[in-house]
Coordinates of C-alpha atoms in Angstrom, one line a residue:
Chain A
M17 CA 62.9 -27.9 -23.2
D18 CA 61.9 -26.2 -26.4
L19 CA 59.4 -28.7 -28.0
E20 CA 55.7 -29.0 -29.7
K21 CA 52.6 -28.7 -27.6
S22 CA 50.8 -31.9 -29.4
K23 CA 55.1 -33.6 -28.7
L24 CA 54.6 -33.2 -25.6
Q25 CA 50.9 -33.9 -25.6
D26 CA 51.1 -36.4 -27.3
M27 CA 54.1 -37.9 -25.1
Y28 CA 51.5 -37.0 -21.9
L29 CA 48.8 -39.4 -23.2
K30 CA 50.9 -42.4 -24.4
M31 CA 52.2 -42.3 -20.8
L32 CA 48.7 -42.5 -19.2
H33 CA 47.9 -44.9 -22.3
I34 CA 50.4 -47.2 -21.0
R35 CA 48.8 -47.3 -17.3
R36 CA 45.1 -47.6 -17.9
F37 CA 46.5 -50.3 -20.2
E38 CA 48.6 -52.3 -18.1
E39 CA 46.0 -51.6 -14.7
K40 CA 43.7 -53.1 -17.0
V41 CA 45.2 -56.4 -18.2
A42 CA 45.9 -56.6 -14.6
H43 CA 42.0 -56.2 -13.9
F44 CA 41.4 -59.0 -15.9
F45 CA 44.1 -61.0 -14.8
T46 CA 42.5 -61.1 -11.3
L47 CA 38.6 -62.0 -13.8
G48 CA 40.8 -65.1 -15.8
K49 CA 40.1 -62.6 -18.9
V50 CA 43.9 -62.9 -19.8
H51 CA 45.6 -66.4 -19.1
G52 CA 49.3 -67.6 -18.3
T53 CA 51.2 -64.6 -17.4
T54 CA 51.8 -61.1 -18.2
H55 CA 54.7 -58.5 -16.9
L56 CA 53.3 -55.1 -16.6
Y57 CA 55.0 -51.3 -16.7
V58 CA 53.6 -49.7 -14.1
G59 CA 56.0 -47.0 -12.8
E60 CA 58.4 -47.1 -16.3
E61 CA 56.3 -45.2 -18.9
A62 CA 59.0 -42.6 -19.3
C63 CA 61.7 -44.8 -19.6
A64 CA 59.6 -46.0 -23.5
V65 CA 58.2 -42.6 -23.9
G66 CA 61.0 -40.8 -23.7
A67 CA 62.4 -42.6 -25.1
C68 CA 59.9 -43.1 -28.6
S69 CA 59.8 -39.8 -29.0
A70 CA 63.5 -39.6 -29.4
L71 CA 62.9 -41.9 -33.1
E72 CA 61.5 -41.3 -36.1
E73 CA 58.7 -43.5 -37.7
K74 CA 60.9 -45.6 -39.2
D75 CA 64.0 -46.3 -36.9
Y76 CA 63.5 -49.7 -35.5
I77 CA 62.6 -51.2 -31.4
T78 CA 63.2 -54.6 -30.4
S79 CA 61.0 -55.3 -27.3
T80 CA 61.5 -56.9 -24.4
H81 CA 59.0 -59.6 -22.0
R82 CA 57.9 -56.2 -20.2
G83 CA 57.4 -54.5 -23.6
H84 CA 53.4 -53.0 -23.6
G85 CA 55.3 -49.5 -23.2
H86 CA 57.4 -50.1 -26.1
C87 CA 54.9 -51.1 -27.6
I88 CA 52.7 -48.5 -27.1
S89 CA 55.1 -45.1 -27.4
K90 CA 55.9 -47.4 -30.9
G91 CA 52.6 -46.7 -32.2
I92 CA 50.7 -48.9 -32.2
D93 CA 46.7 -50.1 -32.6
L94 CA 45.8 -50.0 -29.0
N95 CA 42.0 -52.2 -30.2
R96 CA 44.8 -54.7 -31.8
M97 CA 47.6 -55.6 -29.1
M98 CA 44.1 -55.8 -25.8
A99 CA 42.8 -58.1 -28.3
E100 CA 45.7 -60.3 -28.6
L101 CA 45.8 -59.9 -24.6
L102 CA 42.8 -61.7 -24.8
G103 CA 44.2 -64.0 -27.3
K104 CA 41.7 -63.0 -29.9
E105 CA 41.8 -63.4 -34.3
T106 CA 42.0 -59.9 -34.5
G107 CA 45.5 -59.0 -32.2
Y108 CA 48.7 -58.2 -33.1
C109 CA 50.0 -62.4 -33.3
K110 CA 46.2 -63.1 -34.5
G111 CA 46.0 -64.4 -30.8
K112 CA 49.1 -67.0 -31.5
G113 CA 51.9 -64.6 -29.3
G114 CA 50.5 -63.3 -26.8
S115 CA 51.6 -60.9 -24.4
M116 CA 55.3 -62.2 -25.0
H117 CA 55.9 -61.6 -28.8
I118 CA 53.7 -58.4 -29.9
A119 CA 55.1 -57.4 -32.4
D120 CA 54.7 -54.0 -35.1
L121 CA 57.0 -54.3 -38.6
S122 CA 55.6 -51.7 -40.2
R123 CA 56.5 -49.5 -37.0
G124 CA 59.2 -50.5 -37.1
N125 CA 58.5 -52.7 -33.9
L126 CA 61.0 -55.3 -33.8
G127 CA 58.7 -57.5 -31.3
A128 CA 58.4 -58.1 -28.0
N129 CA 60.9 -61.6 -26.8
G130 CA 60.3 -63.5 -24.3
V131 CA 63.5 -64.8 -24.0
V132 CA 65.7 -61.6 -21.5
G133 CA 68.9 -60.5 -23.4
G134 CA 66.8 -62.4 -26.1
G135 CA 66.1 -59.0 -28.3
Q136 CA 70.4 -58.0 -28.0
A137 CA 71.2 -59.3 -31.2
I138 CA 68.5 -59.2 -33.2
A139 CA 69.5 -55.1 -32.7
V140 CA 72.7 -56.1 -34.0
G141 CA 71.6 -57.6 -36.8
A142 CA 69.1 -54.8 -37.5
A143 CA 71.4 -52.2 -37.4
L144 CA 73.2 -54.4 -39.4
T145 CA 70.5 -54.3 -42.2
L146 CA 70.5 -50.4 -41.9
R147 CA 74.8 -49.6 -43.1
M148 CA 74.2 -52.2 -45.3
K149 CA 71.6 -50.9 -47.1
K150 CA 73.1 -47.0 -46.5
S151 CA 70.1 -46.1 -44.3
D152 CA 70.4 -43.6 -41.9
Q153 CA 67.8 -44.3 -39.2
V154 CA 68.9 -46.3 -35.7
V155 CA 68.2 -49.7 -34.1
L156 CA 67.0 -48.8 -30.0
C157 CA 67.1 -52.0 -28.1
F158 CA 65.6 -51.8 -24.9
F159 CA 66.6 -54.5 -21.8
G160 CA 66.6 -54.9 -18.3
D161 CA 69.2 -54.9 -15.8
G162 CA 69.0 -58.6 -15.2
A163 CA 69.7 -59.0 -19.4
S164 CA 72.6 -57.2 -18.6
N165 CA 74.7 -59.7 -16.7
A166 CA 73.6 -62.7 -19.9
G167 CA 76.7 -63.3 -22.1
S168 CA 74.7 -61.8 -25.7
F169 CA 74.7 -58.2 -23.5
H170 CA 79.2 -58.8 -23.7
E171 CA 78.5 -60.3 -27.9
A172 CA 75.8 -57.5 -28.9
L173 CA 77.4 -54.8 -27.4
N174 CA 80.8 -56.3 -28.7
L175 CA 80.0 -56.4 -32.6
A176 CA 77.9 -53.5 -32.3
A177 CA 80.3 -52.0 -31.2
I178 CA 84.2 -52.6 -33.6
W179 CA 81.8 -52.4 -36.6
K180 CA 79.8 -48.8 -35.3
L181 CA 76.6 -50.8 -35.4
P182 CA 73.3 -47.2 -34.9
V183 CA 72.4 -49.2 -32.6
I184 CA 71.1 -47.0 -28.9
F185 CA 71.3 -49.6 -25.8
F186 CA 69.0 -48.7 -23.8
C187 CA 69.0 -50.7 -20.1
E188 CA 65.5 -49.7 -17.4
N189 CA 67.1 -50.6 -14.3
N190 CA 65.0 -51.5 -12.3
L191 CA 66.5 -52.3 -10.1
Y192 CA 65.6 -56.5 -10.2
G193 CA 65.6 -59.2 -12.5
M194 CA 62.9 -61.1 -10.7
S195 CA 63.6 -61.2 -7.4
M196 CA 67.3 -60.5 -7.3
P197 CA 68.5 -56.8 -7.0
V198 CA 71.1 -55.5 -8.5
S199 CA 73.5 -54.6 -5.8
K200 CA 74.0 -58.4 -5.9
S201 CA 73.9 -58.9 -9.5
M202 CA 76.8 -57.4 -10.3
N203 CA 79.7 -55.4 -8.9
V204 CA 79.9 -51.7 -10.9
R205 CA 77.4 -49.9 -9.8
D206 CA 76.3 -48.3 -12.7
V207 CA 74.7 -51.0 -15.6
A208 CA 76.4 -47.9 -17.9
E209 CA 80.4 -48.2 -16.3
K210 CA 80.1 -51.7 -18.1
A211 CA 80.2 -49.7 -21.7
A212 CA 84.0 -48.9 -21.2
A213 CA 84.3 -52.5 -21.9
Y214 CA 83.6 -52.1 -25.3
G215 CA 85.3 -48.2 -25.9
I216 CA 81.9 -46.2 -26.6
P217 CA 80.0 -44.2 -24.1
G218 CA 77.6 -45.3 -21.0
R219 CA 75.0 -42.5 -19.3
V220 CA 73.4 -42.2 -16.4
V221 CA 70.0 -41.1 -16.8
D222 CA 66.9 -40.5 -14.3
G223 CA 63.6 -43.1 -15.7
N224 CA 61.4 -41.3 -14.6
N225 CA 61.3 -38.0 -16.3
V226 CA 60.1 -38.8 -19.2
L227 CA 62.0 -35.2 -20.7
E228 CA 65.3 -36.9 -19.6
V229 CA 64.5 -39.2 -21.4
Y230 CA 64.3 -37.8 -24.3
S231 CA 66.6 -35.7 -24.1
A232 CA 69.1 -38.6 -23.4
V233 CA 67.7 -40.5 -26.4
L234 CA 67.8 -37.1 -28.8
E235 CA 71.5 -36.5 -28.8
A236 CA 72.8 -40.6 -28.0
R237 CA 71.0 -41.3 -31.8
E238 CA 72.2 -38.9 -33.3
Y239 CA 75.8 -40.3 -31.8
A240 CA 74.8 -43.5 -32.8
R241 CA 74.3 -41.8 -36.8
S242 CA 77.1 -40.7 -37.4
S243 CA 80.1 -42.4 -34.2
G244 CA 78.2 -45.7 -33.2
P245 CA 77.0 -47.5 -30.5
I246 CA 75.9 -45.7 -26.9
L247 CA 75.5 -47.0 -23.6
L248 CA 71.6 -45.5 -21.9
E249 CA 70.8 -46.3 -18.5
A250 CA 67.8 -46.0 -16.7
K251 CA 67.3 -46.0 -12.9
T252 CA 63.5 -46.2 -12.3
Y253 CA 61.3 -48.8 -11.0
R254 CA 58.8 -52.0 -11.4
W255 CA 55.1 -51.2 -8.7
L256 CA 53.7 -54.1 -9.2
G257 CA 55.8 -58.2 -9.2
H258 CA 58.1 -59.3 -11.8
S259 CA 54.8 -61.5 -13.0
K260 CA 52.1 -62.8 -11.9
S261 CA 53.5 -64.7 -9.4
D262 CA 55.6 -62.4 -7.4
A263 CA 54.2 -62.4 -3.6
N264 CA 57.3 -59.2 -3.4
V265 CA 58.7 -60.9 -1.2
Y266 CA 62.4 -59.2 -1.7
R267 CA 61.6 -56.1 -1.4
T268 CA 59.5 -53.5 1.6
R269 CA 56.8 -51.9 1.2
E270 CA 58.0 -48.4 2.1
E271 CA 61.0 -49.0 -0.8
I272 CA 58.0 -49.3 -3.1
A273 CA 55.8 -46.4 -1.7
D274 CA 58.7 -44.5 -2.0
W275 CA 59.1 -45.2 -5.5
K276 CA 55.2 -44.6 -6.0
E277 CA 55.9 -41.1 -4.3
R278 CA 58.3 -40.2 -7.5
C279 CA 55.4 -41.8 -10.6
P280 CA 56.8 -40.6 -13.6
I281 CA 53.5 -39.6 -15.0
K282 CA 52.0 -37.5 -11.5
S283 CA 56.0 -35.3 -12.1
F284 CA 55.1 -34.7 -15.8
R285 CA 51.5 -33.3 -15.6
K286 CA 53.3 -31.2 -12.6
Y287 CA 56.2 -29.8 -14.6
L288 CA 53.3 -29.5 -18.2
E289 CA 50.9 -27.1 -15.2
E290 CA 53.5 -25.4 -13.5
N291 CA 55.4 -24.4 -17.3
G292 CA 51.9 -23.8 -18.0
V293 CA 51.9 -25.7 -21.4
F294 CA 48.3 -26.8 -20.8
T295 CA 45.9 -26.3 -17.6
A296 CA 44.7 -28.5 -15.2
S297 CA 41.0 -29.4 -17.3
E298 CA 43.6 -29.5 -20.1
L299 CA 45.6 -32.3 -18.5
D300 CA 42.1 -33.3 -17.0
A301 CA 40.6 -34.9 -20.3
I302 CA 43.6 -36.1 -21.7
E303 CA 42.8 -37.8 -19.4
R304 CA 39.7 -39.1 -19.8
Q305 CA 41.0 -39.4 -24.0
A306 CA 43.4 -42.1 -22.2
S307 CA 41.5 -44.0 -20.1
S308 CA 37.7 -43.3 -22.8
D309 CA 40.8 -44.9 -25.9
I310 CA 41.2 -47.9 -23.1
D311 CA 37.9 -48.1 -22.8
K312 CA 37.0 -48.5 -26.8
A313 CA 40.0 -50.8 -27.0
V314 CA 38.7 -53.1 -24.5
E315 CA 35.0 -53.3 -25.9
F316 CA 36.9 -54.5 -29.2
A317 CA 39.5 -56.9 -28.2
E318 CA 36.2 -58.3 -25.6
Q319 CA 33.3 -58.3 -29.3
S320 CA 36.5 -59.5 -31.3
P321 CA 36.2 -63.9 -32.0
Y322 CA 38.8 -66.1 -30.7
P323 CA 40.6 -67.8 -33.5
S324 CA 39.8 -70.9 -35.2
M325 CA 41.4 -74.0 -34.7
D326 CA 41.6 -74.4 -38.7
T327 CA 44.2 -71.6 -38.3
V328 CA 46.7 -73.4 -35.7
C329 CA 49.0 -74.8 -37.9
D330 CA 48.5 -71.1 -40.7
D331 CA 52.7 -69.2 -39.8
V332 CA 55.1 -72.0 -39.0
Y333 CA 56.3 -70.6 -42.4
A334 CA 56.5 -67.9 -45.4
Chain B
M24 CA 80.1 -82.8 -67.2
R25 CA 83.4 -80.7 -64.4
E26 CA 84.0 -82.2 -61.6
I27 CA 84.5 -79.5 -59.1
T28 CA 84.9 -80.9 -54.6
Y29 CA 81.8 -80.2 -52.5
A30 CA 83.2 -77.3 -50.9
Q31 CA 84.2 -75.1 -54.4
A32 CA 80.3 -76.5 -55.2
I33 CA 79.1 -74.4 -51.5
K34 CA 81.3 -71.4 -52.4
E35 CA 80.7 -71.3 -56.5
A36 CA 76.3 -71.5 -54.6
M37 CA 77.1 -68.2 -52.2
C38 CA 79.2 -66.6 -55.3
E39 CA 75.8 -66.9 -57.6
E40 CA 73.6 -65.9 -54.7
M41 CA 75.6 -62.9 -53.7
R42 CA 76.1 -62.0 -57.8
R43 CA 72.1 -62.2 -58.7
D44 CA 71.0 -60.4 -55.1
E45 CA 72.6 -58.1 -53.3
R46 CA 70.7 -58.9 -50.5
V47 CA 73.2 -61.9 -49.6
F48 CA 75.9 -62.3 -47.6
L49 CA 78.6 -64.3 -45.4
I50 CA 79.2 -63.1 -41.5
G51 CA 80.7 -66.2 -39.0
E52 CA 84.5 -66.7 -37.5
D53 CA 87.1 -66.9 -40.3
V54 CA 84.6 -66.5 -43.3
G55 CA 87.1 -63.2 -44.9
L56 CA 91.1 -63.4 -45.5
Y57 CA 91.9 -66.6 -43.6
G58 CA 88.5 -68.6 -45.7
G59 CA 87.4 -70.6 -43.4
A60 CA 87.9 -73.2 -41.5
F61 CA 87.8 -75.8 -44.4
G62 CA 88.3 -73.5 -46.5
V63 CA 84.6 -72.9 -48.5
S64 CA 84.3 -69.2 -48.9
V65 CA 88.3 -68.6 -49.9
G66 CA 88.7 -66.4 -53.0
M67 CA 85.1 -64.8 -52.2
L68 CA 87.0 -61.8 -49.5
E69 CA 88.8 -60.3 -52.3
E70 CA 84.8 -60.2 -55.0
F71 CA 82.5 -59.1 -52.1
G72 CA 85.0 -57.5 -50.1
E73 CA 84.7 -56.7 -46.1
E74 CA 81.0 -55.1 -46.1
R75 CA 79.4 -58.6 -47.8
V76 CA 81.9 -61.5 -46.4
R77 CA 81.9 -60.2 -42.9
D78 CA 84.4 -61.3 -39.9
T79 CA 83.0 -61.9 -36.5
P80 CA 85.2 -61.9 -33.4
I81 CA 84.0 -65.7 -31.7
S82 CA 80.3 -65.1 -30.6
E83 CA 78.7 -67.7 -31.9
A84 CA 75.3 -66.5 -30.4
A85 CA 75.5 -62.9 -32.4
V86 CA 76.5 -64.2 -35.4
I87 CA 73.1 -66.6 -35.4
G88 CA 71.2 -63.7 -33.3
A89 CA 72.6 -61.1 -35.8
A90 CA 71.2 -63.0 -38.5
V91 CA 68.2 -63.1 -37.7
G92 CA 68.4 -59.1 -37.1
A93 CA 69.2 -58.7 -40.3
A94 CA 66.9 -61.7 -42.2
V95 CA 63.2 -59.3 -40.2
T96 CA 65.0 -56.3 -41.6
G97 CA 65.4 -57.4 -45.4
M98 CA 68.8 -59.1 -45.6
R99 CA 68.9 -63.2 -46.7
P100 CA 72.3 -63.9 -44.5
V101 CA 74.5 -67.2 -45.0
A102 CA 76.3 -67.4 -41.3
E103 CA 78.8 -70.4 -40.9
I104 CA 79.1 -71.8 -37.9
M105 CA 83.0 -73.4 -37.9
F106 CA 81.5 -76.7 -36.5
S107 CA 77.6 -77.8 -35.9
D108 CA 79.2 -79.0 -32.5
F109 CA 79.2 -74.6 -31.8
L110 CA 75.4 -74.5 -32.5
T111 CA 74.9 -74.8 -29.0
I112 CA 76.0 -71.4 -28.4
G113 CA 73.3 -70.3 -30.4
T114 CA 70.7 -72.7 -30.1
D115 CA 68.7 -69.8 -28.6
Q116 CA 68.9 -66.9 -31.6
L117 CA 68.3 -70.4 -33.7
V118 CA 65.4 -72.0 -31.7
N119 CA 63.7 -69.5 -30.0
Q120 CA 64.0 -66.3 -32.1
A121 CA 64.5 -67.3 -35.9
A122 CA 61.9 -70.0 -36.0
K123 CA 59.3 -68.3 -33.6
I124 CA 59.0 -65.7 -34.9
R125 CA 56.7 -65.5 -38.0
Y126 CA 54.2 -67.8 -36.1
M127 CA 53.7 -65.5 -32.9
F128 CA 54.2 -62.2 -35.0
G129 CA 51.3 -64.1 -36.6
G130 CA 52.6 -64.3 -40.0
K131 CA 54.2 -60.6 -40.4
A132 CA 57.5 -61.5 -40.5
K133 CA 59.6 -64.1 -42.1
V134 CA 63.3 -64.8 -41.7
P135 CA 65.3 -66.0 -44.8
M136 CA 68.4 -66.9 -43.2
V137 CA 70.8 -69.6 -43.0
V138 CA 72.9 -71.1 -40.4
R139 CA 76.0 -73.5 -42.7
T140 CA 77.5 -75.7 -40.6
P141 CA 80.0 -79.0 -40.9
G142 CA 79.0 -81.5 -38.4
G143 CA 80.5 -85.7 -38.4
S144 CA 83.2 -87.4 -37.4
G145 CA 86.2 -88.8 -39.4
T146 CA 88.1 -86.2 -38.5
G147 CA 90.2 -87.1 -35.3
A148 CA 89.1 -83.8 -33.8
A149 CA 87.0 -86.3 -30.7
A150 CA 83.8 -84.7 -28.9
Q151 CA 83.0 -82.0 -29.3
H152 CA 83.4 -81.3 -32.8
S153 CA 82.5 -84.4 -34.3
Q154 CA 78.7 -83.8 -33.6
S155 CA 75.9 -85.1 -35.8
L156 CA 73.7 -83.0 -34.3
E157 CA 71.0 -82.5 -37.3
A158 CA 68.0 -83.9 -35.6
W159 CA 67.7 -81.8 -32.8
F160 CA 66.6 -79.0 -35.1
C161 CA 64.2 -81.6 -37.6
H162 CA 62.3 -81.5 -34.1
I163 CA 61.8 -77.6 -33.7
P164 CA 58.8 -76.7 -36.0
G165 CA 59.4 -73.3 -38.8
L166 CA 63.3 -74.9 -39.3
K167 CA 64.4 -76.2 -42.2
V168 CA 67.0 -79.0 -41.9
V169 CA 69.7 -79.7 -44.9
A170 CA 71.7 -82.6 -45.3
P171 CA 73.7 -83.1 -48.8
S172 CA 75.4 -85.7 -49.8
T173 CA 77.3 -84.6 -53.6
P174 CA 78.8 -81.7 -54.7
A175 CA 76.2 -80.9 -56.6
D176 CA 73.0 -81.3 -54.5
A177 CA 75.4 -79.5 -51.8
K178 CA 75.2 -76.4 -54.7
G179 CA 71.3 -76.4 -56.2
L180 CA 70.7 -77.3 -52.7
L181 CA 72.7 -74.3 -50.2
K182 CA 70.8 -72.5 -53.5
A183 CA 67.6 -73.3 -53.0
A184 CA 68.4 -72.5 -49.6
I185 CA 70.0 -69.1 -49.5
R186 CA 66.1 -68.8 -51.7
D187 CA 63.6 -69.8 -49.2
D188 CA 61.9 -67.1 -46.9
N189 CA 62.5 -69.7 -44.5
P190 CA 65.2 -70.5 -41.4
V191 CA 67.6 -72.8 -43.0
V192 CA 70.1 -75.1 -41.3
F193 CA 72.7 -76.4 -43.6
F194 CA 75.2 -79.5 -42.6
E195 CA 77.8 -79.6 -44.6
Q196 CA 80.2 -82.2 -44.0
K197 CA 83.9 -82.2 -43.0
L198 CA 85.0 -85.4 -45.0
L199 CA 82.8 -83.9 -47.9
Y200 CA 84.3 -81.2 -48.2
R201 CA 87.8 -82.9 -50.6
K202 CA 85.4 -85.3 -52.7
K203 CA 84.5 -84.7 -56.1
G204 CA 81.7 -85.4 -58.3
P205 CA 80.1 -83.7 -61.3
V206 CA 78.7 -80.4 -61.2
P207 CA 76.5 -78.0 -63.5
Q208 CA 77.8 -74.8 -64.0
E209 CA 74.2 -73.1 -65.0
D210 CA 72.3 -71.8 -62.0
Y211 CA 70.0 -74.5 -60.9
V212 CA 68.3 -75.2 -57.7
I213 CA 67.4 -78.3 -55.7
P214 CA 64.0 -78.0 -54.1
L215 CA 64.2 -78.3 -50.4
G216 CA 61.8 -81.3 -49.3
K217 CA 63.1 -83.4 -51.6
A218 CA 64.7 -86.8 -51.9
D219 CA 66.9 -88.1 -54.9
I220 CA 66.8 -91.9 -55.7
K221 CA 70.9 -92.9 -55.4
R222 CA 70.7 -96.2 -56.8
E223 CA 67.0 -98.0 -58.3
G224 CA 66.6 -101.2 -57.1
K225 CA 63.7 -103.9 -55.7
D226 CA 64.5 -105.8 -53.1
A227 CA 65.8 -103.5 -50.1
T228 CA 65.7 -100.4 -49.2
I229 CA 68.6 -98.2 -47.7
I230 CA 67.1 -94.5 -46.9
T231 CA 70.6 -91.9 -45.9
Y232 CA 72.1 -88.6 -46.4
G233 CA 75.3 -86.5 -45.8
R234 CA 78.6 -88.6 -45.7
M235 CA 77.0 -91.8 -45.7
V236 CA 75.1 -92.2 -48.9
Q237 CA 78.8 -92.6 -50.9
A238 CA 79.2 -96.1 -47.4
C239 CA 75.1 -96.7 -48.9
L240 CA 76.2 -97.7 -52.4
K241 CA 78.5 -99.3 -52.5
V242 CA 78.2 -101.5 -49.9
A243 CA 75.1 -101.2 -53.2
E244 CA 77.2 -102.2 -55.6
D245 CA 79.2 -104.9 -53.2
L246 CA 75.8 -106.7 -52.6
A247 CA 74.6 -106.5 -56.4
G248 CA 78.1 -108.9 -57.1
Q249 CA 75.3 -111.1 -55.2
G250 CA 72.3 -111.2 -56.5
I251 CA 70.8 -108.2 -54.0
D252 CA 69.3 -105.0 -56.0
I253 CA 69.4 -102.2 -53.8
E254 CA 67.6 -98.8 -53.4
V255 CA 69.6 -96.0 -52.1
V256 CA 67.5 -93.4 -51.4
D257 CA 69.0 -89.5 -50.1
P258 CA 66.2 -87.7 -48.5
R259 CA 68.5 -84.6 -49.1
T260 CA 66.2 -82.5 -46.6
L261 CA 65.5 -83.7 -43.4
L262 CA 62.4 -81.3 -42.4
P263 CA 61.3 -80.7 -44.2
L264 CA 61.0 -85.1 -45.2
D265 CA 59.6 -86.4 -48.6
K266 CA 57.4 -88.7 -46.8
G267 CA 56.2 -90.1 -49.9
A268 CA 59.2 -90.9 -51.4
L269 CA 60.5 -92.5 -49.0
I270 CA 57.0 -94.4 -49.0
S271 CA 56.8 -95.0 -51.9
S272 CA 60.3 -97.3 -52.1
A273 CA 59.7 -99.1 -49.1
A274 CA 56.1 -100.5 -50.9
K275 CA 58.7 -101.0 -54.0
T276 CA 61.1 -103.2 -52.1
G277 CA 59.6 -104.6 -48.9
R278 CA 62.7 -104.3 -46.9
V279 CA 63.9 -101.4 -45.6
L280 CA 66.9 -100.2 -43.2
I281 CA 68.0 -96.8 -42.5
V282 CA 72.0 -95.5 -42.0
H283 CA 73.1 -91.9 -40.3
E284 CA 76.0 -91.2 -38.6
A285 CA 74.5 -88.9 -36.1
V286 CA 74.1 -91.7 -32.8
Q287 CA 70.3 -94.5 -33.5
T288 CA 68.8 -93.1 -30.3
G289 CA 66.5 -90.0 -30.7
G290 CA 67.9 -89.5 -34.5
I291 CA 65.7 -88.9 -37.8
G292 CA 66.1 -92.4 -38.7
G293 CA 63.4 -93.3 -35.9
E294 CA 61.2 -90.7 -37.4
I295 CA 61.2 -92.2 -41.3
A296 CA 61.1 -95.9 -40.2
S297 CA 57.6 -94.2 -37.9
V298 CA 56.7 -91.9 -41.4
I299 CA 56.8 -95.7 -42.7
A300 CA 55.6 -98.0 -40.9
E301 CA 52.3 -95.5 -40.7
S302 CA 51.7 -95.3 -44.1
E303 CA 50.2 -97.7 -46.8
A304 CA 53.7 -98.8 -47.3
F305 CA 53.2 -101.2 -44.1
Y306 CA 51.8 -103.3 -45.1
Y307 CA 54.1 -104.4 -48.0
L308 CA 57.0 -105.3 -45.4
D309 CA 58.8 -108.6 -45.1
A310 CA 60.7 -107.5 -42.8
P311 CA 61.2 -105.6 -39.9
I312 CA 62.2 -101.5 -40.9
K313 CA 65.6 -101.9 -38.7
R314 CA 68.1 -98.7 -39.0
L315 CA 71.8 -98.9 -38.0
G316 CA 73.0 -94.4 -36.3
G317 CA 75.7 -94.4 -34.4
L318 CA 76.3 -95.6 -31.1
D319 CA 75.7 -94.0 -28.8
V320 CA 78.6 -92.5 -27.0
P321 CA 80.4 -88.5 -27.9
I322 CA 83.2 -89.4 -31.0
P323 CA 86.2 -91.4 -29.5
Y324 CA 89.6 -89.6 -30.6
C325 CA 91.8 -93.1 -31.1
P326 CA 91.8 -93.2 -34.9
E327 CA 90.0 -96.8 -34.1
L328 CA 87.7 -96.1 -32.5
E329 CA 86.5 -93.4 -34.1
K330 CA 86.5 -95.3 -37.6
N331 CA 84.3 -97.5 -35.7
V332 CA 81.5 -96.1 -33.3
V333 CA 79.4 -94.4 -36.8
P334 CA 78.7 -97.0 -39.7
T335 CA 81.1 -98.7 -41.2
E336 CA 80.0 -100.5 -45.1
K337 CA 81.0 -103.8 -43.2
T338 CA 78.7 -103.2 -40.3
I339 CA 76.4 -101.0 -43.4
T340 CA 76.6 -104.8 -44.9
E341 CA 74.8 -107.2 -42.1
A342 CA 72.7 -105.0 -41.3
V343 CA 71.1 -104.9 -45.0
L344 CA 71.9 -108.9 -44.5
K345 CA 69.6 -109.2 -41.8
L346 CA 66.9 -107.3 -43.9
F347 CA 66.6 -111.1 -45.5
E348 CA 66.8 -113.1 -42.6

């Protein structure tokens, strides 16, 4: 693929940002600094980075409960994002949204969503706005294999299909809806097969290969603008549990270890090195930068104040 | 003043707003050529075209969800849900998405949308097409809930709802659609959250909304012949409630009856009674506050049963007289 070096560097950096961010969040969890729950994205970095790198800044995304990777990939202020996870006033949602509700409308990120399948119809509505305002942007709707079995999936894909709206339905199939394996939750092999019911294209891509995801979304974007919705299914795997309460009883250590061998970050590094895009020391430098960016975000977040109780009733109404 | 029906007033409000603001559009099942299940949008397709009078498949969740997505990205959709009973199918989008987005995103987004939907019994449609579910949505901070009782209120309140930057659930009533009343031709809005005194009186207050307003006014006229002077107050907006207006009427008359068609248990009447009981009006009360809601049953089919599970002029009169015992 003929990509500018700076673009490849940005993609690699973002994948590392996600990995380091999630590691830090997991650590904070054990310390009790992040409360509630979080759904970590470790192992799936190629999906979000590949997809969002193929979008333009004004394109919209809708995200999911496992949304940290989407936010970082669409471009976000890491400081404010980390601050939100620590419930601080300087966070994206002033400390009121937390892990599952980060949004950045200024960069087209219409928000993570705590309801599985909650974002699909919203994506259709955003695409309707684009159509009515005669914009040539698109909406990319992230969702998981679990959401493809929710009723909202059917309604949203059908609506987008009959109106030929510019939506890329991007399924991150990480093989489990919480503990339910896809082999038991649906009677077709691929989520992409479901596209046939709506008369739209459905394609499977390797969700652990960032460049394959990138080029699939780039093509999908052109298709969506000219012809209407398309369903992409990225096969991937979440390394960690569904959420903090997960004891991983439904899958084997061997399976997890096998997928860790197919680490999307390691394989992208290998590609960049073997193709002479960057030297090993240049790649090391990018890695150091990623760690340092996350450390700075932590510092910013930790030094930020908690929101005052005086603000608790703000922003219920516009 | 010219008289038009409640349905025509709603259509007029939508048309005026759509002419005024190109971001406003109507979306829902059979709203186009068919003109809506109750004929509210007849003729709008011809004026505004398929893009802005948008027929949808039977997909309540996606209709409300698409309205949320369109609203967040800069449009001002009006979504019609054919019967308010079907709000149940789209409730995730209304309750978990529309109502929450602004707050959980720290005030960075707004969701200017209206969900119009007819409720109420009296059409022989039985348990799944006759409910009055407004109280459910009054329990959700982030939503506004409106229930107009007259054609003039319907027009002014709907225009206010469309211009509001928050998600508004607009409860229309099937039995009111064909009722006529005077409606100003000009552009006017009735602010949300403002009650209206439909009849002034000094001996007792009836607080009521929607189709029960006409029944209560009739009772008030009848009781006037017996020397009882009733004030009828219509909150018009149920969330936010015009607490001040309700409290001052209660303090003035010292007797309060709250009437609604929705089942009594968990109805908005309980909230209104509490607002008054917790206020300074409590000290002026000459009798306990009384509620008269629908019986705690699904709406039955048989016409005689259907008619009598919700307040009637007879049961309203009895309830008023109890305030004087």
